Short mmCIF file of C-alpha atoms in Angstrom, two decimals:
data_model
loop_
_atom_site.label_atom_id
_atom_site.label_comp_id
_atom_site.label_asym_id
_atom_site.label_seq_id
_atom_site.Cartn_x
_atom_site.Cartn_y
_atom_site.Cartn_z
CA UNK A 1022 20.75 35.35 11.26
CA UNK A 1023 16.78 35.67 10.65
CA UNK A 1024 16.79 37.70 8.44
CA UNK A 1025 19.43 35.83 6.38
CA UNK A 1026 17.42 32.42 7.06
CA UNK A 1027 14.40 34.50 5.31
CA UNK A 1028 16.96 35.73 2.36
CA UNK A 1029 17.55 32.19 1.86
CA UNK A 1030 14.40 30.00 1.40
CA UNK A 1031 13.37 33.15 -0.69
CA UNK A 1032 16.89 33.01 -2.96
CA UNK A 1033 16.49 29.34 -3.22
CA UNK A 1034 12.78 28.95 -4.46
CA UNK A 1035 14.02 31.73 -7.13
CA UNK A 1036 16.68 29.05 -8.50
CA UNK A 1037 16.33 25.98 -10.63
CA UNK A 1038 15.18 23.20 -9.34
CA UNK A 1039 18.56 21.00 -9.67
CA UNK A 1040 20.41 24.32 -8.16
CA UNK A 1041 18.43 24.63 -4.92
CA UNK A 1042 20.01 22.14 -2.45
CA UNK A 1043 23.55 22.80 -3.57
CA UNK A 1044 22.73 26.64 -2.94
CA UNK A 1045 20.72 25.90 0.82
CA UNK A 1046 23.78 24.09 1.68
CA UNK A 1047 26.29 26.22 0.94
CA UNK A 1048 24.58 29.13 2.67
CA UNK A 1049 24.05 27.45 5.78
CA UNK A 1050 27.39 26.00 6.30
CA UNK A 1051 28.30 29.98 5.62
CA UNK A 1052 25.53 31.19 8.25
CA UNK A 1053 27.02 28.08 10.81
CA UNK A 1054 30.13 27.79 10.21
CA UNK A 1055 30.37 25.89 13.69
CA UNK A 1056 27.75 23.60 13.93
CA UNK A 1057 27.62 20.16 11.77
CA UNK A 1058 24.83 19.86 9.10
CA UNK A 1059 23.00 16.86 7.54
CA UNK A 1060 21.57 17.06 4.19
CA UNK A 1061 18.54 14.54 3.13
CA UNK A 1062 15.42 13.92 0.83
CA UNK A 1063 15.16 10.57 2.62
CA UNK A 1064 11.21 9.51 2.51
CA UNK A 1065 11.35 8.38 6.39
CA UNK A 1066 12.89 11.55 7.47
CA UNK A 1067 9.29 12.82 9.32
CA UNK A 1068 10.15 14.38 11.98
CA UNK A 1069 6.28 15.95 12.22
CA UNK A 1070 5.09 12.41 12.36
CA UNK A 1071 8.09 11.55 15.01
CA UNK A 1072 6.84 14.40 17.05
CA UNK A 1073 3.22 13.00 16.77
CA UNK A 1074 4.34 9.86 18.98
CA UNK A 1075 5.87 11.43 21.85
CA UNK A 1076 9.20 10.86 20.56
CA UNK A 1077 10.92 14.35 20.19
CA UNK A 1078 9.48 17.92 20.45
CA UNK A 1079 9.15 19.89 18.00
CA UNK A 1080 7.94 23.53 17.34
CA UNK A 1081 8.08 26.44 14.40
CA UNK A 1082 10.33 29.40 15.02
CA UNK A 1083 8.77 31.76 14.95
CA UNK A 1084 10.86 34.59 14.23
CA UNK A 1085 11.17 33.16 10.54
CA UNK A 1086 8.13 32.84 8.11
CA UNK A 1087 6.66 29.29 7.82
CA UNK A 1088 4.74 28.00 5.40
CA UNK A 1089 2.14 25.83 6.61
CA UNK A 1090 -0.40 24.62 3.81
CA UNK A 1091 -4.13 23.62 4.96
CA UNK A 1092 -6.06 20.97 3.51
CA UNK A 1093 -9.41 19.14 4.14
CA UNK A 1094 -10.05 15.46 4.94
CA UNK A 1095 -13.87 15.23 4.22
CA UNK A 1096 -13.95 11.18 5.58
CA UNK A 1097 -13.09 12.47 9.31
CA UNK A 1098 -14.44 15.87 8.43
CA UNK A 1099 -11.54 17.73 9.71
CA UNK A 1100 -8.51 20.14 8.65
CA UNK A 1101 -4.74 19.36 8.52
CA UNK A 1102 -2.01 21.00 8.47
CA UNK A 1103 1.52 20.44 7.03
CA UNK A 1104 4.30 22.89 7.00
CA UNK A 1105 5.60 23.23 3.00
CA UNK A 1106 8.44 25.53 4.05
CA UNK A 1107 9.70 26.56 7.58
CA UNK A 1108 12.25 26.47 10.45
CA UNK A 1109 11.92 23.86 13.21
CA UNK A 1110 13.85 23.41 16.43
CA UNK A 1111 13.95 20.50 17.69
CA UNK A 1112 14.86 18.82 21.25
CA UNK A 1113 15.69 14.89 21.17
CA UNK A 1114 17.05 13.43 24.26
CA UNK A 1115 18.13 16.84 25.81
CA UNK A 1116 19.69 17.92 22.58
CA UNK A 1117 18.88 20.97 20.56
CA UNK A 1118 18.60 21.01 17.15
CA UNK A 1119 17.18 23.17 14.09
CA UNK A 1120 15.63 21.45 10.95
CA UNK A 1121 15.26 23.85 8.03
CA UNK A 1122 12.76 22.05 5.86
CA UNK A 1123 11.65 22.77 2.13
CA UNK A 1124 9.52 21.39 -0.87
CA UNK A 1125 9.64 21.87 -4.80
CA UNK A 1126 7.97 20.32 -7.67
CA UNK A 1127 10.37 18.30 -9.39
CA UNK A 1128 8.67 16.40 -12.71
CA UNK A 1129 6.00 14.27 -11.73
CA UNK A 1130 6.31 14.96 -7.57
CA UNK A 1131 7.27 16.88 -5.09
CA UNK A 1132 10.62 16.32 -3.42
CA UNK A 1133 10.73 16.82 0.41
CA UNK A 1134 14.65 18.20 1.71
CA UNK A 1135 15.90 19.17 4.85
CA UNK A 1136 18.88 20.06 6.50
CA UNK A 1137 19.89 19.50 10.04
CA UNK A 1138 21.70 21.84 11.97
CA UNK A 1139 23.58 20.33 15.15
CA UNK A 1140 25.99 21.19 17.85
CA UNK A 1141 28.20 18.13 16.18
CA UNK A 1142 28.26 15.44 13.61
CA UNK A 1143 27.12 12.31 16.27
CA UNK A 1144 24.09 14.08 17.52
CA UNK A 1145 22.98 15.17 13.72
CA UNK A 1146 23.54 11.75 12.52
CA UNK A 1147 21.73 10.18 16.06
CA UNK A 1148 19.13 12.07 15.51
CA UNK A 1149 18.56 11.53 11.88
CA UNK A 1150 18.86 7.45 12.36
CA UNK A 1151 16.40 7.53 15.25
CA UNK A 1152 13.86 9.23 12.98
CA UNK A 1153 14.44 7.40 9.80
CA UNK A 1154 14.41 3.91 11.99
CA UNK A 1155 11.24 4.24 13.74
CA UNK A 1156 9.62 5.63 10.28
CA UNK A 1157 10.71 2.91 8.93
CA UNK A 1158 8.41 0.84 10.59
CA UNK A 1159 5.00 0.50 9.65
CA UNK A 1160 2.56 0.75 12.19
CA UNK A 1161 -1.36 -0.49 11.29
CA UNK A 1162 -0.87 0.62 7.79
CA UNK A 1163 0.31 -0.19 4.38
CA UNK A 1164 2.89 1.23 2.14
CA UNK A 1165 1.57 1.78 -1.19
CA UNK A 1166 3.42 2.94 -4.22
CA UNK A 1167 2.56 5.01 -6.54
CA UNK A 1168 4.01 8.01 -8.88
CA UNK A 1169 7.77 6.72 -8.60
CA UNK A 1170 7.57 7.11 -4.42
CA UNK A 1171 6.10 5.11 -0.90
CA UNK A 1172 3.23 7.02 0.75
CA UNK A 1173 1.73 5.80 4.19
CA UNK A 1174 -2.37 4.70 3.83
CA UNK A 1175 -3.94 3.93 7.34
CA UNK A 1176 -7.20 4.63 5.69
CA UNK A 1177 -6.53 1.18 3.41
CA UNK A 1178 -5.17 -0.51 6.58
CA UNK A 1179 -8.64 0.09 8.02
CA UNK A 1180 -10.42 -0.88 5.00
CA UNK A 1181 -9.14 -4.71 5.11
CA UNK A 1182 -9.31 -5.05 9.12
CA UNK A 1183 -12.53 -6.52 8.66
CA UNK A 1184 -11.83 -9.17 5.76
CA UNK A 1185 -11.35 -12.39 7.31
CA UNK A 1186 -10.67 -16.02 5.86
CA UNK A 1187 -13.94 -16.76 7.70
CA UNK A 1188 -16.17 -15.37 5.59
CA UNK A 1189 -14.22 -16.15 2.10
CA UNK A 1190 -15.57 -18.72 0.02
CA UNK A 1191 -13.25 -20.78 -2.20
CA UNK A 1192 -12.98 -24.08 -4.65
CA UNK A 1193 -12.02 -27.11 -2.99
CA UNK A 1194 -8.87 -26.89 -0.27
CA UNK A 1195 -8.13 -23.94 -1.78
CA UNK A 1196 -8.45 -21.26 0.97
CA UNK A 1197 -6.62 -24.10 3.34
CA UNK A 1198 -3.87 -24.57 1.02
CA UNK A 1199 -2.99 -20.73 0.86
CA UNK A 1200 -3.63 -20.60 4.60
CA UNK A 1201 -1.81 -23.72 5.46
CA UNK A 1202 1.55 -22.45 2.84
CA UNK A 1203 1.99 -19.11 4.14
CA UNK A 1204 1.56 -19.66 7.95
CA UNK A 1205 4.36 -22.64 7.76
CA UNK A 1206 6.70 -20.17 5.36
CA UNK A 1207 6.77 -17.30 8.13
CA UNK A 1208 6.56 -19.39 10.73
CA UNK A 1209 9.95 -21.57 9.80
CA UNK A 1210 12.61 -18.79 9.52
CA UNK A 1211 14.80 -20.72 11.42
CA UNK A 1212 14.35 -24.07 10.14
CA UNK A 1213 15.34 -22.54 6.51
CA UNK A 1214 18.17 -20.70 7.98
CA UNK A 1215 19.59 -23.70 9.68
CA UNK A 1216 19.44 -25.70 6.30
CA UNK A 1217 20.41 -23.46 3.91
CA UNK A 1218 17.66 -23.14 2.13
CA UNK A 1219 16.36 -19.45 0.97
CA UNK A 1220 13.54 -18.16 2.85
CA UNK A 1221 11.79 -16.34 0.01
CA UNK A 1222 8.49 -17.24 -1.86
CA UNK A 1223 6.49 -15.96 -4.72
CA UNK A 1224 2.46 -16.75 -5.10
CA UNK A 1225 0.30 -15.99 -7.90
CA UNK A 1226 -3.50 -15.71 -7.91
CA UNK A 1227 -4.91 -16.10 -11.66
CA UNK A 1228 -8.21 -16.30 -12.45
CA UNK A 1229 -10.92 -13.97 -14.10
CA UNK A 1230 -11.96 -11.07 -12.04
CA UNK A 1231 -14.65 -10.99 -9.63
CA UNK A 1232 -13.67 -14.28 -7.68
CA UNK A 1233 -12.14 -13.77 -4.40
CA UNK A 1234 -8.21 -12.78 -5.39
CA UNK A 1235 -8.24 -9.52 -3.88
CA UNK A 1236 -10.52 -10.70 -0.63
CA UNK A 1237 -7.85 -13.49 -0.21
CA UNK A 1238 -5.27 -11.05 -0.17
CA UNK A 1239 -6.96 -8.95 2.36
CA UNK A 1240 -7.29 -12.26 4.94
CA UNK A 1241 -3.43 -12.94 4.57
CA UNK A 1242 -2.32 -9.47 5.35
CA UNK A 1243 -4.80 -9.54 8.45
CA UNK A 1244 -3.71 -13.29 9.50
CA UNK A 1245 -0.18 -13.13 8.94
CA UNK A 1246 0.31 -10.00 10.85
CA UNK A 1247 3.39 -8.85 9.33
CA UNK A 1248 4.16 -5.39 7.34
CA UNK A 1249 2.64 -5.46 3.83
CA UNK A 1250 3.37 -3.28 0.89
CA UNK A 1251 1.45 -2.43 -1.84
CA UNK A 1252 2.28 -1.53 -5.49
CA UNK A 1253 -0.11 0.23 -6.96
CA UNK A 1254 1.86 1.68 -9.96
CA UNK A 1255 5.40 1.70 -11.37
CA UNK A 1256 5.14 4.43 -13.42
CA UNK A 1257 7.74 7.46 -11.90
CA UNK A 1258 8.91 11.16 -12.69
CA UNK A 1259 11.64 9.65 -14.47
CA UNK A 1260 8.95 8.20 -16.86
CA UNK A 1261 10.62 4.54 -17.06
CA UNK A 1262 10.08 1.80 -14.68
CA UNK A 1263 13.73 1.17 -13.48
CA UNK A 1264 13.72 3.48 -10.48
CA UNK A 1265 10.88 1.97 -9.49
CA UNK A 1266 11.18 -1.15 -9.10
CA UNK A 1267 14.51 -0.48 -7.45
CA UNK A 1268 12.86 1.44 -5.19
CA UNK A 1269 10.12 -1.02 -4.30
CA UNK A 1270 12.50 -4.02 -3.53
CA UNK A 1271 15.08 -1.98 -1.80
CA UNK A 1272 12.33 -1.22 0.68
CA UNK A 1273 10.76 -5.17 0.62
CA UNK A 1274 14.12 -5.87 1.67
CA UNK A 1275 14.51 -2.84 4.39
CA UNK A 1276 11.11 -4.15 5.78
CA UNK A 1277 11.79 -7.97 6.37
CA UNK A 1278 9.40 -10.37 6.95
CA UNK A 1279 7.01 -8.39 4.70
CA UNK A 1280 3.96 -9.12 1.85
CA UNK A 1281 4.93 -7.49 -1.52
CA UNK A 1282 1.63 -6.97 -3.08
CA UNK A 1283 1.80 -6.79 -6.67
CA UNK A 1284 -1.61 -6.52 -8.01
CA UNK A 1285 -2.92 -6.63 -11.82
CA UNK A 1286 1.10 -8.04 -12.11
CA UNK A 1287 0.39 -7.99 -16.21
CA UNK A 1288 -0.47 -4.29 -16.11
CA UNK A 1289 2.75 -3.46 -14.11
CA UNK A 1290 5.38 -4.89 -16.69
CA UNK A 1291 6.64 -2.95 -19.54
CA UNK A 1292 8.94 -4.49 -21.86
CA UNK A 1293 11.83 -2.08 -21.38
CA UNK A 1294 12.06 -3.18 -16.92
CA UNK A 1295 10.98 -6.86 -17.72
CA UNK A 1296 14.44 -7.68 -17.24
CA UNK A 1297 15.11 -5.79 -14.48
CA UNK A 1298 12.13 -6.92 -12.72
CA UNK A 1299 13.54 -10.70 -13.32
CA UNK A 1300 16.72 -9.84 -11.95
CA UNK A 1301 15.13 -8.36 -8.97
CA UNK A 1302 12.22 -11.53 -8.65
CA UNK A 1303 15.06 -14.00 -8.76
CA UNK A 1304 18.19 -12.43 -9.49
CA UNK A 1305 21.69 -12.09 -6.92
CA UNK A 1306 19.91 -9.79 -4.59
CA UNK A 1307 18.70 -11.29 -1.01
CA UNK A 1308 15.22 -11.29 -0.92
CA UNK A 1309 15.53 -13.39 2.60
CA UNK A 1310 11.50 -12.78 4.15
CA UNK A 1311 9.81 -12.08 1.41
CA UNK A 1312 6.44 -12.80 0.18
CA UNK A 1313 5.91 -11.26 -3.12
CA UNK A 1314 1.93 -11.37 -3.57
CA UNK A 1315 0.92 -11.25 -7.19
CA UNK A 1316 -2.34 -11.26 -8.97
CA UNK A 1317 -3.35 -11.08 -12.83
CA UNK A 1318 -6.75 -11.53 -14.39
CA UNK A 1319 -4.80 -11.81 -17.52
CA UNK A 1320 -1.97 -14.95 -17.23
CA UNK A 1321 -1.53 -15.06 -20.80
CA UNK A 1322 -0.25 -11.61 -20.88
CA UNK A 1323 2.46 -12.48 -18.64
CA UNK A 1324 5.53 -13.50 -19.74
CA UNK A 1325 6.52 -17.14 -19.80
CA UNK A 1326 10.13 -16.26 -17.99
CA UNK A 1327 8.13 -15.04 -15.35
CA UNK A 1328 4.97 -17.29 -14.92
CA UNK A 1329 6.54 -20.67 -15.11
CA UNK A 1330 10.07 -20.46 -14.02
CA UNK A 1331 11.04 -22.02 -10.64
CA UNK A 1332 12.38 -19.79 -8.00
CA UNK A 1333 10.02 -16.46 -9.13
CA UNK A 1334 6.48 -17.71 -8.33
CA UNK A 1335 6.81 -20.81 -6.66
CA UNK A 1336 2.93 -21.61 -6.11
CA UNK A 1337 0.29 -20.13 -8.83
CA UNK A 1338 -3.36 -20.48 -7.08
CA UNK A 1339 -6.03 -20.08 -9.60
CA UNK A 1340 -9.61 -18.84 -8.68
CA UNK A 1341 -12.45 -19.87 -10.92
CA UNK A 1342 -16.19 -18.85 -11.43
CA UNK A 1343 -17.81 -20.35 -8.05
CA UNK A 1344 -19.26 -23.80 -8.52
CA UNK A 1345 -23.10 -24.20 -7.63
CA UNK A 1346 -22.33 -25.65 -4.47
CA UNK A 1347 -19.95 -22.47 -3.53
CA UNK A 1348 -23.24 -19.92 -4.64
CA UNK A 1349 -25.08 -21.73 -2.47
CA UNK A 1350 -22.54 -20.78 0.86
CA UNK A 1351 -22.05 -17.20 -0.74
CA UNK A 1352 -25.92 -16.85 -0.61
CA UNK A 1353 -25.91 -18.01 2.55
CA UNK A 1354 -23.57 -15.92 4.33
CA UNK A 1355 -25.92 -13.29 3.20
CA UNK A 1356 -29.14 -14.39 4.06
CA UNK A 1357 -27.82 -15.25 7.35
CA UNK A 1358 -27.43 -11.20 7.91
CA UNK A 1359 -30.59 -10.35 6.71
CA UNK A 1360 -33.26 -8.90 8.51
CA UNK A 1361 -35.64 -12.10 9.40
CA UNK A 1362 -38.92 -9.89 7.08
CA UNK A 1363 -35.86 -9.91 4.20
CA UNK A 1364 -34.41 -13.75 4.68
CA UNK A 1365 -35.31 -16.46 1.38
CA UNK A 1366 -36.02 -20.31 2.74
CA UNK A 1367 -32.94 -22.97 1.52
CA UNK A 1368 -35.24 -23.93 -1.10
CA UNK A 1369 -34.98 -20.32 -2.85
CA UNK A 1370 -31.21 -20.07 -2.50
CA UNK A 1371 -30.69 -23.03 -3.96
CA UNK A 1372 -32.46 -21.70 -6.47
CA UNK A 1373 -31.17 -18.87 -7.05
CA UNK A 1374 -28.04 -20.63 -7.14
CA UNK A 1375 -28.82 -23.18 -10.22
CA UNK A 1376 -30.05 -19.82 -11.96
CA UNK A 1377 -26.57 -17.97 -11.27
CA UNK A 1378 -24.14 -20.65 -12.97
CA UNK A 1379 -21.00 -18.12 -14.79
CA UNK A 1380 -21.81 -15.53 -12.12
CA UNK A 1381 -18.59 -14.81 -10.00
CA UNK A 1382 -18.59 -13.39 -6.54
CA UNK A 1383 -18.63 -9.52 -7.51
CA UNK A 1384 -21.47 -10.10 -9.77
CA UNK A 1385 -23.42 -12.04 -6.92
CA UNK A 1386 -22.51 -9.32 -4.55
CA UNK A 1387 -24.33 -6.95 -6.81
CA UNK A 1388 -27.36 -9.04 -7.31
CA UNK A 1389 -27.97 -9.27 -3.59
CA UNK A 1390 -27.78 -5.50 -2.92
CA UNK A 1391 -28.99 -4.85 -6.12
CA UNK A 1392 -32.31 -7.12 -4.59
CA UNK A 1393 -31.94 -5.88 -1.52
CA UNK A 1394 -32.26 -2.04 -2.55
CA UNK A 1395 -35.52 -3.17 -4.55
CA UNK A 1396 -36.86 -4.89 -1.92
CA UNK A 1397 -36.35 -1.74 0.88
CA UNK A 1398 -38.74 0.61 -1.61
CA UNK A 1399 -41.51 -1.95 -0.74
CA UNK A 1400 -40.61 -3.77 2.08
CA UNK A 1401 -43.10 -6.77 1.19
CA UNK A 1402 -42.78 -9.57 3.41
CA UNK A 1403 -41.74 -13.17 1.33
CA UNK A 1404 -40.99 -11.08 -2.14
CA UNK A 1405 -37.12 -11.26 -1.73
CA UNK A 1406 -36.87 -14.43 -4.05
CA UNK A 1407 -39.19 -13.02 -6.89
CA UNK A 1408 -36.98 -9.92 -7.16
CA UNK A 1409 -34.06 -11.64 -6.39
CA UNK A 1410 -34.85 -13.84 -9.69
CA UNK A 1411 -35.86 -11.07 -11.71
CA UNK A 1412 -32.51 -9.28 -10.79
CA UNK A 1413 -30.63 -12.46 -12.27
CA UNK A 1414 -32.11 -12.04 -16.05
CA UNK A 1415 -30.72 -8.11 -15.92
CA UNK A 1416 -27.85 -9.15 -14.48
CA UNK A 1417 -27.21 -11.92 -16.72
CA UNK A 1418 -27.93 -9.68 -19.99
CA UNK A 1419 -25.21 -7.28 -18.41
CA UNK A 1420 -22.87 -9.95 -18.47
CA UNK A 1421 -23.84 -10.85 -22.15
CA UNK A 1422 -23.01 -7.30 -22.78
CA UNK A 1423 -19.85 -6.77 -21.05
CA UNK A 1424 -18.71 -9.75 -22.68
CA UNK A 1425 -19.57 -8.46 -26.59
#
């Protein structure tokens, strides 16, 4: 039976790609002919990742080959393994199962199958829901899309822990508005329910880059508390945008209450899935829970069917250049974490403010490290406000520049 299992993987990889799983599946049902098997290239079928958390065992058999690829991950300076081809058994509450697992380039990506090999039909099918429910879940990280399939990123979860409404600085009752919107939409489930009316919202953040859009986005996803995926692209191995977007609101609507981050929304549309993408926005499908999260830098590159009717994006935020009275609190926060020999008096932010007007918040990010990289070659006490003023002219002929 080894041996054959060897045969096999080694047969299959030999075949076309679309000829592959047919030819796996007939040989094992050949090689068992009385166990019960389970086919799947379902993305939350990771049963390595199950393992990980206690919640089966799992290990390689090891009279078969396994394939087990090696790679690097140089920000916790450490190696990881993954197996590419190979024969697991497995043991889930007291049952014994095998998982014969393989991968293949198909297109664009690599597909992942595997095949199940049980004692009966209930435990296969147990065992497969248990995995593909508790993968399902996302657990202090965020589902970003990309290449036509989902892929888990802890490492971005991590990245926005620390953004916080706290230390965002907006126009007006802005930041209290989006605050104030979102916490009463996932907090009245019930209320809607009760009523009839359709839980489901759509927000857009306009407004030319640099300006707090992607830092606001950030402070929801930590304050809400509640799953949040992330498009990223829509392009997929099928090279049109269909599958894709079927693919991200299928799993919006798997993942309810969720944030549906669609970010740069201009650059994701193509004319050939605009309609598509309506249908799915606002179309017959539930999208009960929902908060699709949408930014553009670009609104007039958005089509009017989807920026101004009712029911798709039901509140459109904009987020302007920062008034003089907003540089003045950006400045601020960051003086207030300076080193005391570093710090500018109130007199000098203002200031630097009045000098700033048309800067947005990533340009006076950059001035203030910019400054404060200058000013940590000398380290002269009091000279923080002549360089940061001198930084302002370069900065300002950048800007002159970038906009020619």
């Amino acid at each position: 039976m080894n041996m054959q299992l060897k045969q096999l993987i080694l047969e299959a990889l030999s075949l076309p790609n679309n000829a592959i799983s047919y030819h796996v599946r007939r040989r094992l049902a050949e090689m068992y002919p009385q166990k019960a098997l389970l086919e799947t290239s379902d993305f939350n079928f990771n049963i390595t990742r199950y393992a990980k958390a206690n919640l089966c065992k799992i290990q390689h058999n090891q009279s078969n080959y396994n394939q087990i690829i090696s790679g690097w991950n140089g920000i916790e300076n450490r190696i990881y393994n993954f197996t590419k081809n190979g024969h697991f058994e497995v043991i889930s509450q007291e049952n014994k199962l095998e998982v014969i697992s393989m991968k293949w380039q198909e297109a664009y990506c690599q597909v992942n199958y595997h095949w199940i090999i049980a004692d009966n039909k209930e435990i296969a099918e147990n065992f497969f829901t248990a995995v593909c429910d508790w993968n399902s879940e996302i657990q202090d990280e965020i589902l970003v899309f990309q290449n036509g399939y989902w892929s888990r990123d802890p490492k971005l979860f991590e990245s926005i822990r620390s953004a916080c409404f706290d230390t965002l600085i907006l126009s007006g009752t802005l930041k209290q508005d989006i605050q104030d919107y979102l916490g009463r939409f996932f907090a009245s489930q019930d209320l809607y329910e009760y009523y009839g009316v359709s839980h489901k919202c759509g927000i857009l953040f306009t407004g030319p880059p640099g300006n707090g859009k992607s830092h606001t986005i950030k402070a929801i996803i930590n304050e809400m508390e509640v799953p949040c995926l992330y498009v990223k692209s829509l392009k997929s191995r099928y090279d049109n945008d269909h599958y894709s977007i079927q693919q991200v609101f299928e799993r919006a609507r798997e993942t309810t209450p969720c944030i549906l981050v669609l970010e740069d929304l201009d650059s994701l549309i193509l004319e050939e899935s605009r309609s598509l993408l309506l249908n799915e926005l606002d179309g017959f499908a539930d999208n009960t829970g929902i908060v699709i999260l949408a930014t553009t830098n670009y609104p007039k590159r958005i089509d009017e069917a989807i920026l101004k009717r009712p029911g798709r994006f039901d509140r459109i935020y904009k987020f302007d250049l920062p008034t003089v009275e907003e540089r003045i609190k950006y400045i601020t926060l960051w003086n207030e974490e300076f080193k005391s020999e570093m710090c500018v008096s109130k007199t000098d932010i203002t200031q630097i403010a009045q000098k700033t007007k048309g800067f947005s918040y990533a340009f006076l990010k950059e001035l203030i490290i910019s400054s404060m990289t200058i000013w940590m070659e000398e380290r002269e006490i009091g000279k923080m406000n002549k360089i940061i003023i001198s930084q302002v002219d370069a900065l300002k002929k950048q800007m002159t520049s970038l906009t020619a």
